[in-house]
Amino acid sequence: MTERNASLPEFTAKTANLARMYDYFLGGKDNFAVDREAAEAIMELIPEAPALARANRAFLRRAVGFLTAEGIDQFIDLGSGLPTGGNVHEVAGETRPAARVAYVDNDPVVAAHARALLEGRGSTVFVHADLRQPETILSSPELTRVIDLDRPVAVLLVSILHFLQNADDPFGVVRALRERMAPGSYLVLTHGSGGQRPETEESVREIYRGSSVAGAVDRSPAEIMAFFDDFELVEPGLVECSRWRPEPQDRADGPGLPGYLLAGMGRKPGVMAG
């Protein structure tokens, strides 16, 4: 492992892993017994967890489709997780075959799967790095080979910021990303928001603390809005993720879902010079 990656986690099948748990929620097969046990413990507390995972994935697909229609052809997917159906490069490529995508994750299992999937794809790369080091990510040779930060880019933070503790300075992390984004760029995120079942929230956090992350941090809608700062929110604003521009095929996981997961998209004001 290079010095730059020395602080990244190593592979283990003995501890539940966030990416593999999410894969299990989505019905995937890239998970171990310890992941399934932790995921099922969460499902005991939040029976809607698999539906929320599907709704989150559907939002990502809709958001990428919206962005390509707006002319965006560069994407940075932070905390990308294990490759699954409807990856960003696949959705973007449907309407913009020349789209460029950089996936970023600190998980070694994700790194192995992503590199195998992306082998030979010159316009799509994987960066093995930690979200808490945004400058390292944005200056990495892998990313800068395909992403031009002097042009509009979409930065995707889908279901990842609530796994950053307050001590990790998540608002500082996102601010560093926003500052490097060119005018006309978009910030896209989903984030957990508590208060739906307060009696179970600490138990859910405890399960996550026993996995590959330090725990989940629910933030209020006002706190989540603060990640966008002066970016202009795209309609319908910050809403439950299944209600962000839903399409007919998404309805099954839409109405009736509790507001655990909020979604929004913001555009950086201004236009490119020249």
GROMACS .gro file of N, CA and C in nm, residues 54 92 226 249:
model
   12
   54ARG      N    1  -3.325   0.078  -0.182
   54ARG     CA    2  -3.367   0.081  -0.323
   54ARG      C    3  -3.408   0.222  -0.365
   92ALA      N    4  -2.514   0.757  -1.697
   92ALA     CA    5  -2.469   0.874  -1.772
   92ALA      C    6  -2.441   0.839  -1.917
  226ALA      N    7  -2.744   2.306   0.523
  226ALA     CA    8  -2.621   2.384   0.536
  226ALA      C    9  -2.509   2.330   0.448
  249GLN      N   10  -4.172   0.401  -1.238
  249GLN     CA   11  -4.114   0.275  -1.192
  249GLN      C   12  -4.063   0.283  -1.048
   0.00000   0.00000   0.00000
